[in-house]
Coordinates of C-alpha atoms in Angstrom, one line a residue:
Chain A
X1 CA 29.2 10.6 48.6
X2 CA 28.5 11.2 44.8
X3 CA 31.5 9.7 43.4
X4 CA 30.8 6.7 45.3
X5 CA 27.9 6.2 44.1
X6 CA 29.2 6.1 40.3
X7 CA 31.8 4.1 41.0
X8 CA 30.6 1.0 41.1
X9 CA 28.1 1.8 38.6
X10 CA 30.8 2.6 36.1
X11 CA 33.7 -0.6 37.0
X12 CA 31.2 -3.4 34.8
X13 CA 31.7 -1.4 31.8
X14 CA 33.9 -3.3 29.6
X15 CA 36.8 -0.9 28.3
X16 CA 36.1 -2.4 24.6
X17 CA 32.4 -2.4 23.6
X18 CA 30.5 -5.8 23.2
X19 CA 30.2 -6.8 19.7
X20 CA 27.2 -5.4 17.8
X21 CA 24.6 -7.2 17.0
X22 CA 24.0 -7.9 13.4
X23 CA 21.2 -5.4 12.6
X24 CA 19.2 -8.6 11.3
X25 CA 18.5 -9.5 14.9
X26 CA 14.9 -8.8 15.4
X27 CA 14.9 -6.8 18.3
X28 CA 13.6 -7.7 22.0
X29 CA 10.6 -6.1 23.4
X30 CA 11.4 -3.0 22.9
X31 CA 9.1 0.8 23.4
X32 CA 6.7 1.1 20.2
X33 CA 5.2 4.6 20.0
X34 CA 1.9 5.3 18.0
X35 CA 2.6 7.4 14.9
X36 CA 2.0 11.0 15.5
X37 CA -0.2 12.5 13.0
X38 CA 1.6 15.2 12.5
X39 CA 4.5 13.1 11.0
X40 CA 1.3 11.0 9.1
X41 CA 0.5 14.9 7.3
X42 CA 4.5 15.5 7.0
X43 CA 4.6 12.0 5.0
X44 CA 1.4 13.0 2.4
X45 CA 3.0 15.9 1.6
X46 CA 6.1 14.5 0.8
X47 CA 4.4 12.4 -1.2
X48 CA 2.7 15.3 -3.0
X49 CA 6.2 16.8 -4.4
X50 CA 8.4 13.7 -4.9
X51 CA 7.2 12.4 -8.0
X52 CA 8.1 14.6 -11.2
X53 CA 4.4 14.4 -12.2
X54 CA 3.7 15.8 -8.4
X55 CA 6.4 17.9 -8.6
X56 CA 5.7 19.7 -11.9
X57 CA 2.1 20.4 -10.9
X58 CA 3.5 22.2 -7.4
X59 CA 5.9 24.1 -9.4
X60 CA 3.2 24.8 -11.9
X61 CA 1.2 26.7 -8.7
X62 CA 4.5 29.2 -8.5
X63 CA 4.5 29.1 -13.3
X64 CA 1.0 30.0 -13.1
X65 CA 0.9 32.7 -10.8
X66 CA 3.8 34.4 -12.6
X67 CA 2.9 34.2 -16.3
X68 CA -0.6 35.5 -15.4
X69 CA 1.2 38.8 -13.9
X70 CA 2.8 38.9 -16.8
X71 CA 0.1 38.7 -18.8
X72 CA -1.8 41.3 -17.0
X73 CA 1.2 43.7 -16.8
X74 CA 1.5 43.3 -20.9
X75 CA -2.0 43.5 -22.0
X76 CA -4.2 45.0 -19.3
X77 CA -5.0 48.6 -20.1
X78 CA -3.7 51.0 -17.6
X79 CA -6.7 51.5 -15.9
X80 CA -6.8 48.0 -15.0
X81 CA -3.3 47.4 -13.4
X82 CA -4.6 46.9 -10.1
X83 CA -4.6 44.3 -7.0
X84 CA -8.0 42.8 -8.3
X85 CA -6.8 42.1 -12.0
X86 CA -4.1 40.4 -10.7
X87 CA -5.9 38.6 -7.9
X88 CA -8.6 37.2 -10.4
X89 CA -6.0 36.6 -13.3
X90 CA -4.0 34.4 -11.1
X91 CA -6.8 32.7 -9.5
X92 CA -8.6 31.1 -12.4
X93 CA -5.9 28.6 -13.7
X94 CA -5.0 28.2 -9.8
X95 CA -8.7 27.1 -8.9
X96 CA -8.3 24.6 -11.7
X97 CA -4.7 23.1 -11.0
X98 CA -5.2 23.0 -7.0
X99 CA -8.3 20.7 -6.9
X100 CA -5.9 18.3 -8.7
X101 CA -3.0 18.1 -6.9
X102 CA -6.1 17.4 -4.0
X103 CA -7.2 14.2 -6.6
X104 CA -4.2 12.7 -6.9
X105 CA -3.1 12.8 -3.9
X106 CA -5.8 10.2 -2.9
X107 CA -6.2 8.6 -6.4
X108 CA -2.6 7.7 -6.6
X109 CA -2.7 5.4 -3.6
X110 CA -5.3 3.2 -5.4
X111 CA -3.5 3.8 -9.4
X112 CA -0.1 3.4 -8.3
X113 CA -1.0 0.5 -5.7
X114 CA 1.0 2.4 -3.1
X115 CA -2.1 2.0 -0.8
X116 CA -1.0 -1.4 -0.5
X117 CA 2.0 0.0 1.8
X118 CA 0.0 2.7 2.8
X119 CA -2.6 1.3 4.7
X120 CA -0.4 -1.7 6.1
X121 CA 1.9 1.0 7.5
X122 CA -1.0 3.0 8.3
X123 CA -4.2 0.6 9.0
X124 CA -6.2 3.2 10.3
X125 CA -7.4 4.7 6.7
X126 CA -9.5 7.4 8.5
X127 CA -6.2 8.9 10.0
X128 CA -4.0 8.5 6.7
X129 CA -7.5 10.6 4.3
X130 CA -7.4 13.2 7.4
X131 CA -3.5 13.3 6.8
X132 CA -4.4 13.8 3.1
X133 CA -6.3 16.3 3.3
X134 CA -4.8 18.8 5.5
X135 CA -1.7 18.5 3.6
X136 CA -4.2 19.5 0.5
X137 CA -5.1 22.5 2.2
X138 CA -1.8 23.4 4.0
X139 CA -0.8 23.6 0.3
X140 CA -4.1 25.0 -0.8
X141 CA -4.1 27.7 1.7
X142 CA 0.0 28.2 0.7
X143 CA -0.6 28.6 -2.7
X144 CA -2.8 31.1 -2.3
X145 CA -0.3 33.1 0.0
X146 CA 2.2 33.0 -2.9
X147 CA -0.4 34.2 -5.1
X148 CA -1.2 36.6 -3.3
X149 CA 2.6 37.9 -3.3
X150 CA 3.3 37.2 -6.9
X151 CA 0.1 39.5 -7.4
X152 CA 1.3 41.8 -5.3
X153 CA 5.0 42.6 -6.7
X154 CA 2.9 42.7 -10.1
X155 CA 0.8 45.6 -9.2
X156 CA 3.6 47.5 -7.9
X157 CA 5.9 46.8 -10.5
X158 CA 2.4 46.8 -13.6
X159 CA 2.1 50.4 -11.2
X160 CA 5.8 51.4 -12.0
X161 CA 5.4 51.0 -15.3
X162 CA 2.4 52.9 -16.1
X163 CA 3.5 55.5 -13.6
X164 CA 0.4 55.4 -12.0
X165 CA -0.4 54.7 -7.6
X166 CA -0.3 51.3 -7.0
X167 CA -4.6 50.2 -6.2
X168 CA -4.6 48.2 -3.5
X169 CA -8.4 46.8 -3.5
X170 CA -8.3 43.8 -1.9
X171 CA -9.6 43.4 1.4
X172 CA -9.1 40.9 4.4
X173 CA -12.3 39.6 4.2
X174 CA -12.0 39.6 0.0
X175 CA -8.4 37.1 0.2
X176 CA -10.4 35.0 3.6
X177 CA -13.4 34.6 1.1
X178 CA -10.8 33.6 -2.0
X179 CA -8.9 31.7 0.3
X180 CA -12.6 29.8 1.5
X181 CA -13.3 29.4 -2.4
X182 CA -10.1 27.6 -3.0
X183 CA -10.1 25.2 0.2
X184 CA -13.6 24.1 -1.2
X185 CA -12.6 23.8 -4.4
X186 CA -9.7 21.7 -3.1
X187 CA -12.3 19.2 -1.2
X188 CA -14.3 18.8 -3.8
X189 CA -10.8 16.9 -5.7
X190 CA -10.4 15.1 -2.1
X191 CA -14.1 14.1 -2.5
X192 CA -14.2 13.2 -6.3
X193 CA -10.7 11.1 -5.4
X194 CA -12.4 9.3 -2.7
X195 CA -15.4 8.2 -4.6
X196 CA -13.9 7.3 -7.6
X197 CA -10.4 5.9 -5.9
X198 CA -8.9 6.1 -9.4
X199 CA -7.0 9.0 -11.2
X200 CA -8.1 9.0 -14.5
X201 CA -11.9 8.7 -13.4
X202 CA -12.1 11.6 -10.8
X203 CA -10.3 13.8 -13.3
X204 CA -13.0 13.1 -15.9
X205 CA -15.3 13.5 -12.5
X206 CA -14.0 17.1 -11.7
X207 CA -14.3 18.5 -15.5
X208 CA -17.9 16.8 -15.4
X209 CA -18.1 19.1 -12.4
X210 CA -16.4 22.1 -12.9
X211 CA -17.3 22.9 -17.6
X212 CA -20.1 20.8 -18.3
X213 CA -22.3 21.3 -14.8
X214 CA -21.9 24.8 -14.8
X215 CA -23.2 25.3 -17.9
X216 CA -26.0 22.9 -17.7
X217 CA -27.0 24.9 -14.9
X218 CA -26.5 28.2 -17.0
X219 CA -28.5 27.4 -19.9
X220 CA -31.2 25.5 -17.8
X221 CA -31.2 29.2 -15.9
X222 CA -31.6 31.2 -19.1
X223 CA -34.3 29.1 -20.7
X224 CA -36.8 28.0 -17.6
X225 CA -38.0 30.9 -15.9
X226 CA -38.7 28.8 -12.7
X227 CA -35.3 27.4 -12.4
X228 CA -33.7 31.1 -12.0
X229 CA -34.2 31.5 -8.5
X230 CA -33.3 27.8 -7.8
X231 CA -29.8 28.1 -9.5
X232 CA -28.1 29.2 -6.1
X233 CA -28.9 26.8 -4.3
X234 CA -28.6 23.6 -6.4
X235 CA -25.7 24.9 -8.5
X236 CA -22.2 24.4 -6.6
X237 CA -20.0 26.3 -8.9
X238 CA -22.8 29.3 -9.0
X239 CA -22.7 29.5 -5.6
X240 CA -18.8 29.3 -5.1
X241 CA -18.0 31.6 -7.7
X242 CA -19.4 34.5 -5.6
X243 CA -16.9 34.4 -3.1
X244 CA -14.6 35.5 -5.7
X245 CA -16.5 38.8 -6.6
X246 CA -19.6 39.4 -4.5
X247 CA -19.7 41.0 -1.4
X248 CA -21.7 38.0 0.8
X249 CA -24.8 38.0 2.1
X250 CA -26.4 36.0 4.8
X251 CA -28.6 35.1 1.5
X252 CA -25.6 33.7 0.1
X253 CA -23.5 31.9 2.7
X254 CA -27.0 29.6 3.0
X255 CA -27.0 28.8 -0.8
X256 CA -23.1 27.8 -0.7
X257 CA -24.3 26.1 2.2
X258 CA -26.9 23.9 0.9
X259 CA -25.0 23.5 -2.4
X260 CA -21.8 22.3 -0.8
X261 CA -23.9 19.6 0.8
X262 CA -25.6 18.2 -1.6
X263 CA -22.4 18.4 -3.9
X264 CA -19.8 18.4 -1.9
X265 CA -20.4 17.3 2.2
X266 CA -22.5 14.1 1.6
X267 CA -20.8 12.3 -1.3
X268 CA -17.5 13.2 0.9
X269 CA -19.1 11.7 3.3
X270 CA -20.0 8.2 0.9
X271 CA -16.6 8.1 -0.3
X272 CA -14.9 8.2 2.7
X273 CA -17.4 5.5 3.9
X274 CA -16.3 3.4 1.0
X275 CA -12.5 4.0 1.5
X276 CA -12.6 2.7 5.5
X277 CA -14.8 -0.5 4.0
X278 CA -13.3 -1.4 0.4
X279 CA -11.1 -3.8 0.0
X280 CA -7.1 -2.8 -0.7
X281 CA -5.7 -4.9 -3.5
Chain B
X1 CA 4.2 -15.9 16.3
X2 CA 1.1 -15.6 13.6
X3 CA -2.0 -17.1 14.5
X4 CA -5.0 -18.0 12.0
X5 CA -8.2 -19.1 13.5
X6 CA -11.5 -20.1 11.2
X7 CA -11.1 -17.8 8.8
X8 CA -13.4 -17.4 6.1
X9 CA -13.6 -15.0 3.4
X10 CA -16.5 -14.7 0.9
X11 CA -17.1 -12.7 -2.1
X12 CA -21.2 -12.9 -2.5
X13 CA -21.3 -17.2 -3.7
X14 CA -17.9 -17.5 -3.7
X15 CA -15.5 -18.7 -1.1
X16 CA -12.1 -17.4 -1.3
X17 CA -10.9 -18.6 2.2
X18 CA -12.7 -21.0 3.9
X19 CA -12.2 -21.8 7.4
X20 CA -8.8 -21.5 7.6
X21 CA -6.9 -22.3 10.8
X22 CA -2.6 -22.6 11.0
X23 CA -0.3 -21.1 13.1
X24 CA 3.2 -19.6 12.2
X25 CA 5.6 -20.3 15.4
X26 CA 8.2 -17.7 16.4
X27 CA 11.8 -18.6 15.2
X28 CA 10.2 -20.9 12.4
X29 CA 9.7 -19.9 8.5
X30 CA 6.3 -21.4 7.3
X31 CA 5.4 -21.7 3.6
X32 CA 2.1 -20.8 2.6
X33 CA 1.7 -23.2 -0.3
X34 CA -1.2 -23.2 -3.0
X35 CA -1.3 -22.8 -6.8
X36 CA -2.9 -19.5 -7.8
X37 CA -6.4 -18.2 -6.8
X38 CA -6.2 -21.0 -3.8
X39 CA -7.0 -18.4 -1.5
X40 CA -3.1 -17.2 0.1
X41 CA -3.0 -13.5 -0.8
X42 CA -6.7 -13.0 0.3
X43 CA -5.9 -14.6 3.4
X44 CA -2.2 -12.5 3.5
X45 CA -4.5 -9.6 3.2
X46 CA -6.5 -10.3 5.9
X47 CA -3.8 -10.4 8.4
X48 CA -2.4 -6.9 7.6
X49 CA -6.2 -5.4 7.6
X50 CA -6.4 -4.8 4.2
X51 CA -9.4 -7.2 4.0
X52 CA -12.1 -8.3 6.2
X53 CA -12.9 -11.3 6.6
X54 CA -16.4 -13.0 6.6
X55 CA -15.5 -14.5 10.1
X56 CA -12.6 -15.5 11.9
X57 CA -9.8 -13.8 13.6
X58 CA -5.6 -13.4 12.9
X59 CA -3.4 -12.7 15.7
X60 CA 0.2 -11.5 15.6
X61 CA 1.7 -11.5 18.8
X62 CA -1.3 -12.3 20.7
X63 CA -3.0 -9.1 18.6
X64 CA -5.1 -7.9 16.2
X65 CA -2.8 -6.6 13.4
X66 CA -5.4 -2.9 14.4
X67 CA -4.0 -2.8 17.6
X68 CA -0.4 -2.1 17.4
X69 CA 0.4 1.2 17.3
X70 CA 3.8 1.2 15.1
X71 CA 2.7 -1.8 12.4
X72 CA 5.7 -1.2 10.6
X73 CA 7.9 -1.8 13.8
X74 CA 6.3 -4.9 14.6
X75 CA 5.5 -6.8 11.4
X76 CA 7.2 -6.6 8.2
X77 CA 4.8 -6.8 5.2
X78 CA 5.4 -7.4 1.5
X79 CA 2.1 -8.2 -0.4
X80 CA 3.2 -7.3 -4.0
X81 CA 6.4 -6.1 -5.2
X82 CA 4.5 -4.0 -8.5
X83 CA 2.4 -2.0 -6.2
X84 CA 5.3 0.8 -5.7
X85 CA 4.9 4.5 -7.1
X86 CA 6.4 3.7 -10.7
X87 CA 7.8 7.6 -10.8
X88 CA 9.2 7.1 -7.1
X89 CA 12.9 6.4 -6.7
X90 CA 13.9 2.9 -4.5
X91 CA 15.4 5.1 -2.3
X92 CA 12.2 7.4 -1.9
X93 CA 10.0 4.8 -1.1
X94 CA 12.0 3.2 1.4
X95 CA 12.2 7.0 3.2
X96 CA 8.6 7.4 2.9
X97 CA 8.6 4.1 4.9
X98 CA 11.1 5.5 7.5
X99 CA 9.5 8.7 7.7
X100 CA 6.3 6.4 8.7
X101 CA 7.4 4.7 11.1
X102 CA 9.9 7.6 12.7
X103 CA 12.9 6.1 12.1
X104 CA 16.6 8.2 11.4
X105 CA 17.0 8.4 7.9
X106 CA 20.7 6.5 8.3
X107 CA 18.7 3.4 8.4
X108 CA 17.7 3.9 4.1
X109 CA 21.0 3.3 3.3
X110 CA 21.6 0.5 5.3
X111 CA 18.7 -1.2 4.3
X112 CA 19.6 -0.9 0.8
X113 CA 22.8 -2.5 1.5
X114 CA 21.0 -5.7 3.5
X115 CA 19.2 -6.1 0.7
X116 CA 21.8 -6.2 -2.1
X117 CA 21.1 -2.7 -4.0
X118 CA 23.5 -0.1 -5.0
X119 CA 23.6 3.2 -4.7
X120 CA 22.9 3.6 -8.2
X121 CA 20.3 1.4 -8.3
X122 CA 18.6 3.1 -5.4
X123 CA 18.5 6.6 -7.6
X124 CA 16.5 4.9 -10.2
X125 CA 12.8 5.1 -10.8
X126 CA 10.8 1.8 -10.1
X127 CA 9.5 1.6 -13.5
X128 CA 13.4 1.2 -14.5
X129 CA 12.9 -1.7 -12.0
X130 CA 13.3 -5.4 -12.6
X131 CA 10.8 -7.7 -10.8
X132 CA 13.5 -9.2 -9.0
X133 CA 15.0 -5.3 -8.0
X134 CA 11.9 -4.7 -6.9
X135 CA 11.1 -7.9 -5.0
X136 CA 14.6 -6.6 -3.3
X137 CA 12.9 -3.0 -2.8
X138 CA 9.8 -4.6 -1.2
X139 CA 12.1 -6.6 1.0
X140 CA 13.7 -3.7 2.4
X141 CA 10.5 -1.9 2.7
X142 CA 9.3 -5.2 5.5
X143 CA 13.1 -5.0 7.0
X144 CA 13.6 -1.4 7.8
X145 CA 11.6 -1.4 10.7
X146 CA 13.4 -4.4 12.2
X147 CA 10.5 -6.6 13.2
X148 CA 10.1 -9.3 14.9
X149 CA 7.0 -11.0 12.4
X150 CA 7.6 -11.3 8.8
X151 CA 4.6 -11.5 6.5
X152 CA 6.1 -11.8 2.5
X153 CA 3.5 -12.9 -0.4
X154 CA 5.6 -14.5 -3.3
X155 CA 8.7 -13.1 -2.3
X156 CA 10.8 -14.8 -4.7
X157 CA 8.9 -14.2 -7.5
X158 CA 11.3 -12.6 -10.4
X159 CA 14.3 -13.4 -8.6
X160 CA 17.4 -15.6 -9.7
X161 CA 18.7 -18.6 -8.5
X162 CA 21.2 -16.4 -6.7
X163 CA 18.8 -14.8 -5.6
X164 CA 16.0 -17.2 -4.2
X165 CA 19.3 -18.2 -2.1
X166 CA 20.4 -14.7 -0.7
X167 CA 16.4 -14.6 0.2
X168 CA 17.1 -18.3 1.9
X169 CA 20.0 -17.1 3.8
X170 CA 18.1 -13.8 5.2
X171 CA 15.0 -15.8 6.3
X172 CA 16.5 -18.0 7.9
X173 CA 19.0 -16.0 10.0
X174 CA 15.9 -13.5 10.4
X175 CA 14.2 -17.3 11.8
X176 CA 17.4 -18.0 13.7
X177 CA 17.4 -15.2 15.9
X178 CA 13.6 -15.5 17.1
X179 CA 12.0 -14.3 14.2
X180 CA 8.9 -15.4 12.6
X181 CA 8.2 -15.5 8.7
X182 CA 5.2 -16.7 6.7
X183 CA 6.3 -16.4 3.4
X184 CA 3.5 -17.8 0.0
X185 CA 4.8 -19.4 -3.0
X186 CA 3.0 -21.4 -5.6
X187 CA 6.5 -23.0 -6.8
X188 CA 7.0 -25.9 -4.9
X189 CA 10.6 -26.2 -5.1
X190 CA 11.2 -22.8 -4.0
X191 CA 9.2 -22.9 -1.1
X192 CA 11.1 -26.7 -0.2
X193 CA 15.1 -24.9 0.3
X194 CA 13.9 -22.2 2.7
X195 CA 10.7 -23.2 4.4
X196 CA 10.8 -25.4 8.0
X197 CA 7.2 -25.9 8.4
X198 CA 4.8 -26.0 5.4
X199 CA 0.5 -25.1 4.9
X200 CA -0.9 -26.1 1.8
X201 CA -3.8 -24.8 0.5
X202 CA -6.1 -25.3 -2.2
X203 CA -9.2 -23.9 -3.5
X204 CA -9.5 -21.6 0.1
X205 CA -9.4 -24.9 2.3
X206 CA -6.1 -26.2 4.0
X207 CA -5.2 -29.4 2.6
X208 CA -2.3 -30.4 4.8
X209 CA 0.3 -28.3 7.3
X210 CA 2.7 -29.5 9.5
X211 CA 6.8 -29.4 9.4
X212 CA 8.4 -30.0 6.5
X213 CA 10.7 -33.3 7.9
X214 CA 6.6 -34.7 8.8
X215 CA 5.5 -33.8 5.2
X216 CA 8.3 -35.1 3.4
X217 CA 7.7 -38.7 5.5
X218 CA 4.3 -38.5 5.1
X219 CA 5.3 -38.6 1.1
X220 CA 6.8 -42.3 1.5
X221 CA 9.6 -44.2 0.1
X222 CA 10.9 -44.2 -3.2
X223 CA 12.5 -47.9 -4.5
X224 CA 13.2 -49.2 -7.9
X225 CA 13.6 -52.6 -8.9
X226 CA 13.5 -54.5 -11.8
X227 CA 10.7 -56.8 -11.2
X228 CA 7.9 -53.8 -9.7
X229 CA 5.5 -56.4 -9.8
X230 CA 6.6 -58.7 -7.4
X231 CA 7.7 -56.2 -5.1
X232 CA 4.4 -54.6 -5.3
X233 CA 2.6 -57.5 -4.6
X234 CA 4.7 -58.4 -1.8
X235 CA 4.3 -54.5 -0.1
X236 CA 0.8 -55.4 -0.6
X237 CA 0.5 -58.2 1.6
X238 CA 2.6 -56.2 4.1
X239 CA 0.0 -54.0 4.1
X240 CA 1.7 -50.9 2.4
X241 CA 0.1 -48.3 -0.3
X242 CA 1.7 -48.6 -3.6
X243 CA 1.9 -45.6 -6.5
X244 CA 3.9 -47.0 -9.2
X245 CA 5.9 -44.4 -10.1
X246 CA 8.9 -44.4 -13.7
X247 CA 10.6 -47.9 -13.0
X248 CA 9.7 -48.1 -9.3
X249 CA 7.3 -47.6 -6.6
X250 CA 6.6 -44.6 -4.1
X251 CA 5.2 -46.4 -0.9
X252 CA 3.7 -45.1 1.8
X253 CA 6.0 -46.5 4.7
X254 CA 9.5 -45.8 5.7
X255 CA 12.8 -47.1 3.7
X256 CA 13.6 -49.7 6.3
X257 CA 10.3 -51.3 6.1
X258 CA 10.5 -51.5 2.6
X259 CA 14.1 -52.8 2.5
X260 CA 13.1 -55.3 5.0
X261 CA 9.6 -56.5 3.1
X262 CA 11.8 -57.0 0.0
X263 CA 15.1 -58.8 1.5
X264 CA 11.7 -61.5 2.5
X265 CA 10.8 -61.5 -0.7
X266 CA 14.1 -62.2 -1.9
X267 CA 13.8 -59.0 -4.4
X268 CA 16.7 -57.5 -5.1
X269 CA 17.1 -53.1 -5.1
X270 CA 18.6 -50.7 -7.3
X271 CA 17.5 -48.2 -5.2
X272 CA 16.2 -47.3 -2.3
X273 CA 15.8 -43.7 -0.4
X274 CA 12.8 -41.7 1.4
X275 CA 10.7 -40.1 -1.3
X276 CA 11.8 -36.3 0.0
X277 CA 10.9 -33.9 -3.2
X278 CA 9.2 -35.7 -5.7
X279 CA 6.9 -37.2 -3.1
X280 CA 5.9 -33.7 -1.9
X281 CA 5.7 -32.2 -5.2
X282 CA 3.8 -35.4 -5.6
X283 CA 1.6 -35.0 -2.8
X284 CA 1.6 -31.0 -4.0
X285 CA -0.1 -32.1 -7.3
X286 CA -2.8 -34.6 -5.7
X287 CA -4.0 -32.6 -3.1
X288 CA -4.4 -29.7 -5.5
X289 CA -5.3 -31.8 -8.7
X290 CA -9.0 -31.3 -7.9
X291 CA -8.4 -27.4 -7.0
X292 CA -6.1 -26.6 -9.6
X293 CA -7.2 -24.7 -12.8
X294 CA -4.9 -27.1 -14.4
X295 CA -6.9 -29.9 -12.5
X296 CA -9.3 -31.3 -16.2
X297 CA -6.3 -31.4 -18.3
X298 CA -3.6 -33.3 -15.6

């Protein structure tokens, strides 16, 4: 039965294949499938690595971790060879590099004008931005695990050199808080990216944000009594920094929420709105 | 098919595109011609959703561009060959486009070959590309998804004569296979050799449109004689409008009528032919003179 049914369908097939249509021929109606978001995230990740600048920026995450670890082993006093010391040493420079990765992921579309192609191939800018933020956060979280691994290795090697037992003094909660702090830092980068849509502008904005503002708020708090209690609510760096080295209380979380609302979430929303509306030239 | 309907784009009080309507038909190459700043690029950016129109709409094969679920597979777009990341290699730029559209990797090498970029050139970073190479890479990005519609803004810019010829053959083949091509240019000669249909735009407004043959016919007849004045009078009596040109006349009539008129008046002609490009060029300059930047000086 089966062979009888199959036989007629096979007979019309010519022995030699029909001459293939040249690839220049536009295909007849064919199934066009939507672009899945996972693919967009993959593309955005690729774009973070595929230029020399991008590659070295990414590589710098690993390089920074190794250099900072080596520095701790060489210069830190024996009793300071703890996991916490390594994590702080690695975390400081990383918290500067990671937001720049986030910034460039957005602004290169504008500064290098690749947005013209990106937004033509994917004319839903909200989806492109979502993919960029997801890719950025993946890199951020991965970087934290690299830092954790390198720090742990440093701790083992450092302890072996000093001859003391390795001190493992970072709890899971602490690590979670550090990851959150870096994620917030990267989101700040994305925020500055969508707000400025220019690499130079956003990076200058970032240094104002992370270097000038804390000093200004710190000075204000030092000299003005009335501001001292207010600072944790308005100084976003102050509120975020506590994630690294303090036990978070309910009030601390509230202060983190309020300060990031003003300095991160609202400007991020405004920037995304601008990205969706702005003309791409 | 691309259908532009009553498209208007205003920037404050400046109207960049003013009630523009035209169609780019399937199986034909439509040339979008106009001086710099006439509104060609704005119209094309609106087509692919990069700029929002103030009013009017564009549909591509009956749909709004944003309704296409994977636009790269249906519409090939090249808006600015310079808008590529200078730090990426040509191959990488094409690979990103292929990945976005979900195409197999082999298409990258195939398409590079199709636009005439060598393996060695593909490995170079785009900052070391000439404008002509960037154009080829941009055309590759437009073609890689095997679309049915092409929207190309000034694609011949920076190509050498052989490159222009190559592009003409490529676009001709694309249209003959049932594709739709819309390409813009500010150079008449460039578009004349490539396009079947012409849409001429000046200061945001369509000033002429039709098939190239129609527009050429409308451009009239070129006639040369030793007795220009007498021929002009004779044609004038036959109700034919003439424009004096170097050593002859351009007449708004077909060559047959001009020849008969000259014969009846007993005037010997040295040359009689359809005005062709010369006429179209004159028309282009005429149509855009009042709107072009050079208008005052011309």
